[in-house]
GROMACS .gro file of C-alpha atoms in nm:
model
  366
    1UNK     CA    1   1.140   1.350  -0.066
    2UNK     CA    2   1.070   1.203  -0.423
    3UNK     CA    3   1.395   1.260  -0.507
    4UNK     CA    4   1.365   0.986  -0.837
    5UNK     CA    5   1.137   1.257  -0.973
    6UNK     CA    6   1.397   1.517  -1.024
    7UNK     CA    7   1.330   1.687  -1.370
    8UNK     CA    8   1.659   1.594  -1.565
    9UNK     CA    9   1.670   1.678  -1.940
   10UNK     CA   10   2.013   1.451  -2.004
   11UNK     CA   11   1.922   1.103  -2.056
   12UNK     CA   12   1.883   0.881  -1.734
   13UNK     CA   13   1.737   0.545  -1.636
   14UNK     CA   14   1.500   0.424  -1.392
   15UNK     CA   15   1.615   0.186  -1.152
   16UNK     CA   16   1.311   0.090  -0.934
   17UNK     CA   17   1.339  -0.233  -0.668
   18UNK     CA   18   1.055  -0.454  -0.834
   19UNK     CA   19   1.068  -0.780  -0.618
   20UNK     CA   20   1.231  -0.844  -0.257
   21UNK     CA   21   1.229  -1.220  -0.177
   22UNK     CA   22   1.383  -1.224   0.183
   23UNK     CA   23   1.561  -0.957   0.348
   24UNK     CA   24   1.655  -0.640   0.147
   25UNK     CA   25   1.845  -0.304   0.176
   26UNK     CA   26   1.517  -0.144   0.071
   27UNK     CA   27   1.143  -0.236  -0.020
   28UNK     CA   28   0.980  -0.252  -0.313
   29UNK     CA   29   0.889   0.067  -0.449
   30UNK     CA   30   1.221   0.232  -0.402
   31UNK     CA   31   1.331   0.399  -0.706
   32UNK     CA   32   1.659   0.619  -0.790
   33UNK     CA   33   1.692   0.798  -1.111
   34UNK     CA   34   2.045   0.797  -1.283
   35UNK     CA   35   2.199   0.973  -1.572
   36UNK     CA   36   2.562   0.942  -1.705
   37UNK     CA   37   2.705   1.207  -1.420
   38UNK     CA   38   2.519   1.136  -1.110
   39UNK     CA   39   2.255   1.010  -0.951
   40UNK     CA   40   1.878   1.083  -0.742
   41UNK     CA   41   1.805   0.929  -0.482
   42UNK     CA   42   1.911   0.573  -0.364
   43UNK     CA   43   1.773   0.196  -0.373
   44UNK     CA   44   2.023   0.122  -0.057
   45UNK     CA   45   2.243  -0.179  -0.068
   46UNK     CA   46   2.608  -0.082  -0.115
   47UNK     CA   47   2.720  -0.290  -0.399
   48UNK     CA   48   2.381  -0.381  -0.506
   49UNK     CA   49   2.325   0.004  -0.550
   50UNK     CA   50   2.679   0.031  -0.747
   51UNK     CA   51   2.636  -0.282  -0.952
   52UNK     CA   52   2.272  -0.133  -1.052
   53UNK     CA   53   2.439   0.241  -1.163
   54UNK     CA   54   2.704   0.053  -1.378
   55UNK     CA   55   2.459  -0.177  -1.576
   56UNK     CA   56   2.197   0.160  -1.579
   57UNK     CA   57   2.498   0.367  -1.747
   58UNK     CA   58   2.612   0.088  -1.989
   59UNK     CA   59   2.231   0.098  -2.117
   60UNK     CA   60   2.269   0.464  -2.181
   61UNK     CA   61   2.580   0.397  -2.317
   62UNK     CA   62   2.479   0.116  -2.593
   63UNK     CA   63   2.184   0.196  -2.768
   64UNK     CA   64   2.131  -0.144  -2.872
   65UNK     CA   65   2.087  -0.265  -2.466
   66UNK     CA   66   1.756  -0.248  -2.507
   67UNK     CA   67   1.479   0.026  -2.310
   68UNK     CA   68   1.366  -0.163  -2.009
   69UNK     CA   69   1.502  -0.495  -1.836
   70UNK     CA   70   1.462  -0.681  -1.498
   71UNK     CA   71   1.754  -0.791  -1.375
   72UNK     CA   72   1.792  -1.059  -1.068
   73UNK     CA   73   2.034  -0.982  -0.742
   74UNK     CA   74   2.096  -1.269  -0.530
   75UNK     CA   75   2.244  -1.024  -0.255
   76UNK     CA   76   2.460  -1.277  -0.061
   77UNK     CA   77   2.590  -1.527  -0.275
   78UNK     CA   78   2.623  -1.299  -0.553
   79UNK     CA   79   2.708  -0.960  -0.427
   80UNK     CA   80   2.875  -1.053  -0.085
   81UNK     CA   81   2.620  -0.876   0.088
   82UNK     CA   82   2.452  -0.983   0.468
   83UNK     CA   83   2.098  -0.950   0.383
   84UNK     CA   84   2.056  -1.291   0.182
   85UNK     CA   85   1.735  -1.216   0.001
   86UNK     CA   86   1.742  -1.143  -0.346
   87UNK     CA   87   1.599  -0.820  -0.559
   88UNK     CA   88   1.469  -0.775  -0.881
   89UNK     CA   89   1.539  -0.453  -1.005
   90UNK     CA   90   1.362  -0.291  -1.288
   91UNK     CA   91   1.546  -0.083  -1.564
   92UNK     CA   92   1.384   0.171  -1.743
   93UNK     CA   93   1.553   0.462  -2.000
   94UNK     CA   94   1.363   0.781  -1.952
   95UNK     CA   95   1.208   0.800  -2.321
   96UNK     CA   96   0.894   0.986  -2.415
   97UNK     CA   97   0.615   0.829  -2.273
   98UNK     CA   98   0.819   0.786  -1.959
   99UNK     CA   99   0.907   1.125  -1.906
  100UNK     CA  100   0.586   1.235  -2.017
  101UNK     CA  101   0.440   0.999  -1.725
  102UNK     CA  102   0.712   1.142  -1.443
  103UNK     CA  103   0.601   1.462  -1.570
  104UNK     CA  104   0.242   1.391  -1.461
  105UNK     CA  105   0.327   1.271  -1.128
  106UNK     CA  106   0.535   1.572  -1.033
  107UNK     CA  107   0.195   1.709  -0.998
  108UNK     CA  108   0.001   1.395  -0.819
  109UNK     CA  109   0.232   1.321  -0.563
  110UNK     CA  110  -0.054   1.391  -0.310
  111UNK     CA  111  -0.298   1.131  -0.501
  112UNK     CA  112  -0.277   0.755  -0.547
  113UNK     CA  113  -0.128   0.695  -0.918
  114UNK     CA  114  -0.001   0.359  -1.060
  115UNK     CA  115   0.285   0.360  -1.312
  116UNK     CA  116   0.289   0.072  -1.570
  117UNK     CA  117   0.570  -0.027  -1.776
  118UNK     CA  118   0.681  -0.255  -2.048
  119UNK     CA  119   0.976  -0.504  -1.939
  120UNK     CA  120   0.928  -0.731  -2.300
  121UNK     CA  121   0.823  -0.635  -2.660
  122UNK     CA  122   0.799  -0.241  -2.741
  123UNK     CA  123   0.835  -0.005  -2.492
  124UNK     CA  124   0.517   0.121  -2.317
  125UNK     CA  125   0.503   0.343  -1.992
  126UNK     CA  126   0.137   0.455  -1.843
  127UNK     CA  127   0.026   0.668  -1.523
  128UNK     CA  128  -0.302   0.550  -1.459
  129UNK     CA  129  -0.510   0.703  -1.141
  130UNK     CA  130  -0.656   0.497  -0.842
  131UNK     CA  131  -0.948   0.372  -1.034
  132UNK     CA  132  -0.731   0.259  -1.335
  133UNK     CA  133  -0.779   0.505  -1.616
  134UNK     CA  134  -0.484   0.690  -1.812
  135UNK     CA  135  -0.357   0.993  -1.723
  136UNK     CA  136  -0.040   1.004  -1.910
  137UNK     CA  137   0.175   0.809  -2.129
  138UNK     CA  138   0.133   0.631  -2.464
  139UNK     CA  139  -0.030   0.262  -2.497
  140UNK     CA  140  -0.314   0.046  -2.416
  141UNK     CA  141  -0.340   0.001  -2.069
  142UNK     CA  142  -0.253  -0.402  -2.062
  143UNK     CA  143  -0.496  -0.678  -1.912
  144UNK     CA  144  -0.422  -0.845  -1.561
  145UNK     CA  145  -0.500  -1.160  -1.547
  146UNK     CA  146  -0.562  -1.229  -1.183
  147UNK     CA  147  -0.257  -1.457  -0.966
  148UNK     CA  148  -0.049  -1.322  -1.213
  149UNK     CA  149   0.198  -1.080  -0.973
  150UNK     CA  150   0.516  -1.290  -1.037
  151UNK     CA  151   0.616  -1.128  -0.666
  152UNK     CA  152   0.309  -1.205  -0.515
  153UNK     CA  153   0.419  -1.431  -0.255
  154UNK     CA  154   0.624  -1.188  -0.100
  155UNK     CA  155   0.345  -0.958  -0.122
  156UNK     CA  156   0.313  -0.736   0.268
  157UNK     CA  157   0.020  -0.850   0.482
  158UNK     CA  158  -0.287  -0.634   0.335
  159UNK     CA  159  -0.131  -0.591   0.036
  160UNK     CA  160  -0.418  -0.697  -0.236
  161UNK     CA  161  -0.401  -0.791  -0.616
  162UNK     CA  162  -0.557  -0.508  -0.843
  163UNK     CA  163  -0.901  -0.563  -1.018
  164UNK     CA  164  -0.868  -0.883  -1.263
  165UNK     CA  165  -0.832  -0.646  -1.571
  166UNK     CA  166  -0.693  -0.286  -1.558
  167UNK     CA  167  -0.821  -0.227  -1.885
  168UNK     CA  168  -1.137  -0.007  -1.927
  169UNK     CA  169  -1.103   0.164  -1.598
  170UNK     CA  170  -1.138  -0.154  -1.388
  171UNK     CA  171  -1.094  -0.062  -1.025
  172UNK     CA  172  -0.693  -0.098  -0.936
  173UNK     CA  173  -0.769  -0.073  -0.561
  174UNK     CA  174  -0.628   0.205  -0.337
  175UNK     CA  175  -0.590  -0.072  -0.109
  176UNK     CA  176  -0.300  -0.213  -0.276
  177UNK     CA  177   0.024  -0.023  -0.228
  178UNK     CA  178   0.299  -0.271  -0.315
  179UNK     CA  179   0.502  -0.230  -0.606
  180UNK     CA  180   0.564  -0.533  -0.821
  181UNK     CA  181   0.602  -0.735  -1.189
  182UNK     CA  182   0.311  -0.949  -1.368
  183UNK     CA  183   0.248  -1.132  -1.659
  184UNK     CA  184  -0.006  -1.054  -1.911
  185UNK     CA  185  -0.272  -1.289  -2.088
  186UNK     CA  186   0.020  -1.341  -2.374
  187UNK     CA  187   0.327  -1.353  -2.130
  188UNK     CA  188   0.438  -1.027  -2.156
  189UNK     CA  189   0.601  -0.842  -1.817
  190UNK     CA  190   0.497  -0.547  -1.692
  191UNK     CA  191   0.578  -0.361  -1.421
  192UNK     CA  192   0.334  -0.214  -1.212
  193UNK     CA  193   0.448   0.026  -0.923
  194UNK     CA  194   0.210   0.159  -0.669
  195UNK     CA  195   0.293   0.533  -0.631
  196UNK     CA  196   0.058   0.608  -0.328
  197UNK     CA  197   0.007   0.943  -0.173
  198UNK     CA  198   0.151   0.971   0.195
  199UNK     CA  199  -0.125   0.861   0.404
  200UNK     CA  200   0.009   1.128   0.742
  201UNK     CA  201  -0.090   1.427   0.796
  202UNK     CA  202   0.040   1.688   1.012
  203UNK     CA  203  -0.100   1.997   1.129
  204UNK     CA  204   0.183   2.225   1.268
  205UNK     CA  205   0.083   2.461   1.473
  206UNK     CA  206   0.377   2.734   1.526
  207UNK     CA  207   0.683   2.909   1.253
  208UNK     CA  208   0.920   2.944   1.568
  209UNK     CA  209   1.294   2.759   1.532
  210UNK     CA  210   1.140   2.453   1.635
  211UNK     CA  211   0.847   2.445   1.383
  212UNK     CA  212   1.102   2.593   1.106
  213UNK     CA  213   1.333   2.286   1.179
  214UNK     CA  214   1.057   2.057   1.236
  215UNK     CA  215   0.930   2.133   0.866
  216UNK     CA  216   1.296   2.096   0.721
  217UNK     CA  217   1.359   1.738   0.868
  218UNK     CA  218   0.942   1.619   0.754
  219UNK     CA  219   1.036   1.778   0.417
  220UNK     CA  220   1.199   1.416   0.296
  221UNK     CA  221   0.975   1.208   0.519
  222UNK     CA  222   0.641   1.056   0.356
  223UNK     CA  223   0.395   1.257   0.447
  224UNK     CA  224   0.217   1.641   0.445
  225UNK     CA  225   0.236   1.939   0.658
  226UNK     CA  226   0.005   2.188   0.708
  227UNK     CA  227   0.214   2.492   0.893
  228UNK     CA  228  -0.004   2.735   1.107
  229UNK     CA  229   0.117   3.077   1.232
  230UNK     CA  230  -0.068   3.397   1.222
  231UNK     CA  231   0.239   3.586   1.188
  232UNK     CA  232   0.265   3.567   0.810
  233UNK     CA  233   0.637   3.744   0.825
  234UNK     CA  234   0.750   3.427   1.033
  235UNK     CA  235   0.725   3.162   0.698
  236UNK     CA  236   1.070   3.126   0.498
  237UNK     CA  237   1.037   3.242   0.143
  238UNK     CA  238   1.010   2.847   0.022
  239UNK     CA  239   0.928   2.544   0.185
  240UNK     CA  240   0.967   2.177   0.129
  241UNK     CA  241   0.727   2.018  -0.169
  242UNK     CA  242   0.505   1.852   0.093
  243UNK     CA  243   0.447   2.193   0.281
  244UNK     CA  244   0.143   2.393   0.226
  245UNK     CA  245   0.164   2.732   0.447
  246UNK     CA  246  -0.131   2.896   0.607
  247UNK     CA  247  -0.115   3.182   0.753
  248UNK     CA  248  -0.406   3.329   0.965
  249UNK     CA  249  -0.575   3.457   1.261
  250UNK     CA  250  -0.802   3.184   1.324
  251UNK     CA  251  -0.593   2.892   1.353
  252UNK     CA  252  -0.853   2.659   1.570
  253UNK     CA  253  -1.103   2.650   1.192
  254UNK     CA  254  -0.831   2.451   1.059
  255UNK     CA  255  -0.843   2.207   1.404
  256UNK     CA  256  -1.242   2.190   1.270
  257UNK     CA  257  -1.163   2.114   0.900
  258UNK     CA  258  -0.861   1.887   0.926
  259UNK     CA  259  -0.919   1.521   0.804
  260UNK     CA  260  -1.010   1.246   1.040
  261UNK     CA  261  -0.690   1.057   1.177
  262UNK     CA  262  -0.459   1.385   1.101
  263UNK     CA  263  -0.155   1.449   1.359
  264UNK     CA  264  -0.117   1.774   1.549
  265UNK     CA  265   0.133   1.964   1.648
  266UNK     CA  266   0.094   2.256   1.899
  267UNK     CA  267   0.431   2.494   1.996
  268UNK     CA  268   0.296   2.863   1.934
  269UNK     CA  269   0.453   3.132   2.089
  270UNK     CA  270   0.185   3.222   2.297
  271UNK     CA  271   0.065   3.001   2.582
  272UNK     CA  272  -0.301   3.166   2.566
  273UNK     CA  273  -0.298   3.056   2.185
  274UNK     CA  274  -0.167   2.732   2.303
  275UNK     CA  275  -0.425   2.641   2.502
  276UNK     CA  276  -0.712   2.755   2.240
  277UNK     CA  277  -0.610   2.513   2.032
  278UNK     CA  278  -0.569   2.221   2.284
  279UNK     CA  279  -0.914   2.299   2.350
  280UNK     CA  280  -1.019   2.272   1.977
  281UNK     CA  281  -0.826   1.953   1.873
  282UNK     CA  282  -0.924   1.714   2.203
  283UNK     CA  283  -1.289   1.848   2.158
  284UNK     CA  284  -1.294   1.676   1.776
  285UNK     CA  285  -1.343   1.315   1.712
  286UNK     CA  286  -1.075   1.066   1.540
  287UNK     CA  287  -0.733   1.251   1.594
  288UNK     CA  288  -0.489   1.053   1.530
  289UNK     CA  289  -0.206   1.164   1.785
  290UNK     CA  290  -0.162   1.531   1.960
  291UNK     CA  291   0.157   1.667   2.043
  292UNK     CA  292   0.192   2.040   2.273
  293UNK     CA  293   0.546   2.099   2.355
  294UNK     CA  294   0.634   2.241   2.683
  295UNK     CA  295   0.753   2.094   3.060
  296UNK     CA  296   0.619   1.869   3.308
  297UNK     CA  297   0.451   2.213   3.478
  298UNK     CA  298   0.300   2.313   3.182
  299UNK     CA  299   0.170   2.007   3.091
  300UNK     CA  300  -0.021   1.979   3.480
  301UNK     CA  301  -0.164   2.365   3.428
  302UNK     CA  302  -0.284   2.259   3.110
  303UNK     CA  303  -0.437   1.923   3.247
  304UNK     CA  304  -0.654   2.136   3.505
  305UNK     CA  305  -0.754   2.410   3.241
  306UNK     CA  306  -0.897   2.164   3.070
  307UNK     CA  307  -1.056   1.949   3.245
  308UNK     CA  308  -1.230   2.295   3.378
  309UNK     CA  309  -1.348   2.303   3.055
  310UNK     CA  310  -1.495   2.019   2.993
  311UNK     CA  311  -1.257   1.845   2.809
  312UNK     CA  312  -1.277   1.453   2.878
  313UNK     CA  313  -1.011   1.283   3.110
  314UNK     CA  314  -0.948   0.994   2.880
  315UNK     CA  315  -0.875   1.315   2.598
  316UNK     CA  316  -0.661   1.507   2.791
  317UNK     CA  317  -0.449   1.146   2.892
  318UNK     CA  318  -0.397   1.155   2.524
  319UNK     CA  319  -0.207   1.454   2.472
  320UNK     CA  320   0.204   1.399   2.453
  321UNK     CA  321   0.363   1.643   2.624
  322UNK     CA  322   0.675   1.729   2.691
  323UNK     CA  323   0.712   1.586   2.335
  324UNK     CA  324   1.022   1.405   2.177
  325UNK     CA  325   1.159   1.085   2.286
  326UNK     CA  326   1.278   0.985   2.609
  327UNK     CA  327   1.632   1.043   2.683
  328UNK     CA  328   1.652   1.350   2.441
  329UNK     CA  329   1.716   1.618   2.672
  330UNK     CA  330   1.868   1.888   2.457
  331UNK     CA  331   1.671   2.225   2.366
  332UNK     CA  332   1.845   2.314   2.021
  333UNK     CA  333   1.584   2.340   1.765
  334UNK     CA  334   1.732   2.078   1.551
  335UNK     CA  335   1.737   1.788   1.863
  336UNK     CA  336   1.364   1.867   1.939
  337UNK     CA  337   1.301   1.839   1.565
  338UNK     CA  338   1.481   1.531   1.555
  339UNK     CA  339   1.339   1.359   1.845
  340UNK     CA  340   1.001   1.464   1.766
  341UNK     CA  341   1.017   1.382   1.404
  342UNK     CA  342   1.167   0.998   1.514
  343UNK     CA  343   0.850   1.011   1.764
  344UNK     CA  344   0.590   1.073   1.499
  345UNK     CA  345   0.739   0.798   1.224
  346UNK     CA  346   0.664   0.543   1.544
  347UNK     CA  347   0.302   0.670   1.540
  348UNK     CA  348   0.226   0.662   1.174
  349UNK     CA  349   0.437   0.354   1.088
  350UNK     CA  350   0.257   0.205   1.401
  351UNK     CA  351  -0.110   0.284   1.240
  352UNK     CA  352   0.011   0.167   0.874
  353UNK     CA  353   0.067  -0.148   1.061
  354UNK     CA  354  -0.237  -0.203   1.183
  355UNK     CA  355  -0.415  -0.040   0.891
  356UNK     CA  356  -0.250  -0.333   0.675
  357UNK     CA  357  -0.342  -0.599   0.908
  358UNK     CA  358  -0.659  -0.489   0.887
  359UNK     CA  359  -0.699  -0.503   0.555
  360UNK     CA  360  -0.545  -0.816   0.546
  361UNK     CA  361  -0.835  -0.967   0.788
  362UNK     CA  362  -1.039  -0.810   0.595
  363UNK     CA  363  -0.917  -0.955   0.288
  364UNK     CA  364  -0.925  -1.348   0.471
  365UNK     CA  365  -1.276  -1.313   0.539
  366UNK     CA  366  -1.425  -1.214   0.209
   0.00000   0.00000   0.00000
């Protein structure tokens, strides 16, 4: 996960997809950091992906190639690919203020931050927070005039234009999470890439195999885990970036303290424990999706225990279990952690679908 962020001291370029008109290997935000040896992460594509390393390495290369460019990709006609759209992709070399400003968000990846860069005149590179004000970097934080997004049209649904002027502090709106290039009052381009927190949340309940390989295959996904076991000896000595370990005896005060619209997870090794925590998570408002792994058996004893006490019908209807996908019938650690894993990117791409539409109603009517 986050790959692009990879703390390199040898000199490297930014490649981050700025624009998609039409069908693209990737979407915009997509970044992949590259140096003269190698490379971190990917922007997809094939030969869009090799053309951009080859132009990112001749800019390391020849000082005089300038800091920052935008380059267009017409992916069919140019590049022989199948998608047809086209990409802009934006070049950056990793100088001071820019490494200064990756530096910063290495520690904000759970927080909405908003990177802004010089394309034209000097270089300039910015991380400004949520409501618009600097956090790292060197320059004036540049003026939006609003309809300005050169993208815009190809903007997602919900997606919404920050505040008329970033500078000051205005409000950039949390709201909008696209990635994408403007113009400035004196024609200057900027790039300004939304680098929003991971909106899911999971609470895993359980450090057996199936958690353990659970939390290895979330560890690149977008999103956090919260991973639950009492048994503190049970946790490997590290865990992915987006992991935060807890381990205690009272598991169900985390069920009472978890944010509204979190995911849960439920596959201790105790059936008693189990059902404790059922109990605890259908008896809270607003959870977003509850997951208990076991059989068809277990999942009828647990329907009577707790509807004995007191739990809601309509709750108890909401509870997934057996968990996984359909069709997935194997019981090695790694296929339930697959299959579950490919069930819970449904639900949470699923809500940031209907979150955006929302917002884009939203956005209609005001």
């Amino acid at each position: 996960m986050n790959a692009w962020l990879t703390n390199v001291a040898q000199p490297a370029v930014l490649v981050t997809v700025a624009i998609v008109e039409g069908s693209g290997p990737r979407e915009t935000g997509a970044r992949m950091l590259v140096t003269r040896t190698g490379q971190f992460d990917t922007i997809g594509g094939g030969h869009l992906e090799l053309c951009a390393v080859d132009l990112a390495r001749a800019m390391l290369d020849d000082p005089t190639a300038g800091a920052s460019r935008l380059e267009r990709y017409a992916l069919g006609p140019t590049l022989g690919q199948c998608c047809g759209g086209v990409v802009h992709l934006a070049f950056e070399v990793v100088d001071e203020a820019l490494r200064a400003v990756l530096a910063a968000l290495r520690l904000r990846t759970r927080e909405d931050t908003w990177r802004v860069s010089a394309i034209d005149g000097p270089p300039a590179a910015l991380l400004l927070d949520a409501d618009g004000m600097t956090i790292a970097g060197q320059g004036a934080v540049p003026a939006l005039a609003a309809g300005t997004l050169i993208g815009m049209s190809h903007a997602k649904p919900g997606a919404r234009i920050p505040g008329a002027v970033m500078a000051g502090g205005a409000n950039t709106s949390a709201t909008c999470r696209t990635t994408n290039v403007f113009r400035d009052p004196t024609g200057r381009r900027w790039l300004l890439d939304a680098c929003p927190a991971p909106r899911a949340h999971l609470l895993l309940f359980g450090a057996g195999h199936v958690g353990a390989a659970i939390v290895r295959t979330l560890g690149d996904l977008p999103c956090t885990v919260t991973w639950i076991d009492e048994r503190e000896d049970m946790f490997p000595a590290t865990v992915p970036a987006n992991v935060t370990v807890e381990a205690t005896d009272t598991p169900e005060a985390l069920v009472a303290c978890a944010p509204d619209g979190a995911s849960y997870l439920v596959l201790t090794h105790s059936h008693a424990l189990d059902q404790r925590l059922s109990e605890a998570i259908l008896a809270r408002p607003h959870v977003g999706w509850f997951g208990l792994i076991g059989s068809n058996t277990k999942r009828v004893q647990f329907e009577r225990r707790l509807a004995a006490r007191g739990i809601a019908q309509d709750r108890i209807a909401a509870m997934v279990c057996p968990i996984g996908l359909p069709g997935i019938t194997s019981k090695l650690p790694a296929a339930i952690a697959a299959s579950v894993c490919a069930q819970l990117l449904m639900v949470w791409e699923q809500h940031q679908q209907h979150q955006q539409q929302h917002q884009h109603r939203s956005a209609v009517t005001t």
